[in-house]
């Protein structure tokens, strides 16, 4: 923690656990951060505010990205979430403002907690896998460059502020037939889209 001059980090294959705050605020770590296949758990805030590394490779034995694990990793330019991830914790990638292109949530992911990708202002496309049944509160809040969203037919509820101030969404916004509940302010201040298609199973649109 706060090893502010460390520019290179190589995690050996013998490591199975990375504790809370282990490398937080190690602001000089450069290049691609590789989490080896040996790692089974990364605790919260482990790489928080590591603002210089540009790539992230997540090993095959990790099933959970814990709360705040990679928050404020400002120069992370792309994100690939592997098929072994089941749970993405709250604030795990919040304010990773450099992530561009498309974020793909694989089918393996069954839960994304609040604010997981909030303030990721640079990525333009979002594809959500078939394992997710709920989009949690504030998950994609203020992702202002997001233009295209593809929601699967498995999503049943979209919680409050899920896409709040996603002002870049354009064209047609489609709420799939599977969605039965749309919580308050879910798409509040999404001022860019021009057409809204609401699925026929929606029974409640909250205030």
PDB file of N, CA, C and O in Angstrom, residues 50 80 89 105 116 124 149 154 164:
ATOM      1  N   UNK A  50      -4.711   2.506  -8.282  1.00  0.00           N
ATOM      2  CA  UNK A  50      -3.494   2.218  -9.060  1.00  0.00           C
ATOM      3  C   UNK A  50      -3.720   2.840 -10.439  1.00  0.00           C
ATOM      4  O   UNK A  50      -4.221   2.187 -11.355  1.00  0.00           O
ATOM      5  N   UNK A  80     -11.429  -6.968 -20.052  1.00  0.00           N
ATOM      6  CA  UNK A  80     -11.987  -8.258 -20.444  1.00  0.00           C
ATOM      7  C   UNK A  80     -12.309  -9.033 -19.175  1.00  0.00           C
ATOM      8  O   UNK A  80     -11.420  -9.333 -18.378  1.00  0.00           O
ATOM      9  N   UNK A  89     -18.439  -7.076  -7.498  1.00  0.00           N
ATOM     10  CA  UNK A  89     -18.837  -6.376  -6.289  1.00  0.00           C
ATOM     11  C   UNK A  89     -19.041  -4.884  -6.479  1.00  0.00           C
ATOM     12  O   UNK A  89     -18.695  -4.299  -7.508  1.00  0.00           O
ATOM     13  N   UNK A 105     -20.194  -8.299 -20.362  1.00  0.00           N
ATOM     14  CA  UNK A 105     -20.442  -9.055 -19.134  1.00  0.00           C
ATOM     15  C   UNK A 105     -20.748 -10.490 -19.554  1.00  0.00           C
ATOM     16  O   UNK A 105     -21.780 -10.743 -20.188  1.00  0.00           O
ATOM     17  N   UNK A 116     -20.874  -0.616  -9.564  1.00  0.00           N
ATOM     18  CA  UNK A 116     -19.728  -1.408 -10.040  1.00  0.00           C
ATOM     19  C   UNK A 116     -18.967  -0.721 -11.166  1.00  0.00           C
ATOM     20  O   UNK A 116     -17.736  -0.778 -11.217  1.00  0.00           O
ATOM     21  N   UNK A 124     -18.090   2.776 -24.874  1.00  0.00           N
ATOM     22  CA  UNK A 124     -19.191   3.178 -25.760  1.00  0.00           C
ATOM     23  C   UNK A 124     -20.265   2.116 -25.961  1.00  0.00           C
ATOM     24  O   UNK A 124     -21.365   2.431 -26.426  1.00  0.00           O
ATOM     25  N   UNK A 149     -26.685  -0.278 -25.753  1.00  0.00           N
ATOM     26  CA  UNK A 149     -26.916  -1.254 -24.684  1.00  0.00           C
ATOM     27  C   UNK A 149     -27.679  -2.434 -25.272  1.00  0.00           C
ATOM     28  O   UNK A 149     -28.689  -2.250 -25.962  1.00  0.00           O
ATOM     29  N   UNK A 154     -33.008 -12.379 -20.105  1.00  0.00           N
ATOM     30  CA  UNK A 154     -32.998 -12.937 -18.748  1.00  0.00           C
ATOM     31  C   UNK A 154     -33.189 -11.868 -17.674  1.00  0.00           C
ATOM     32  O   UNK A 154     -33.526 -12.194 -16.535  1.00  0.00           O
ATOM     33  N   UNK A 164     -28.414   6.061 -14.753  1.00  0.00           N
ATOM     34  CA  UNK A 164     -28.582   7.491 -14.505  1.00  0.00           C
ATOM     35  C   UNK A 164     -27.504   8.311 -15.220  1.00  0.00           C
ATOM     36  O   UNK A 164     -26.321   8.010 -15.167  1.00  0.00           O
TER      37      UNK A 164
END
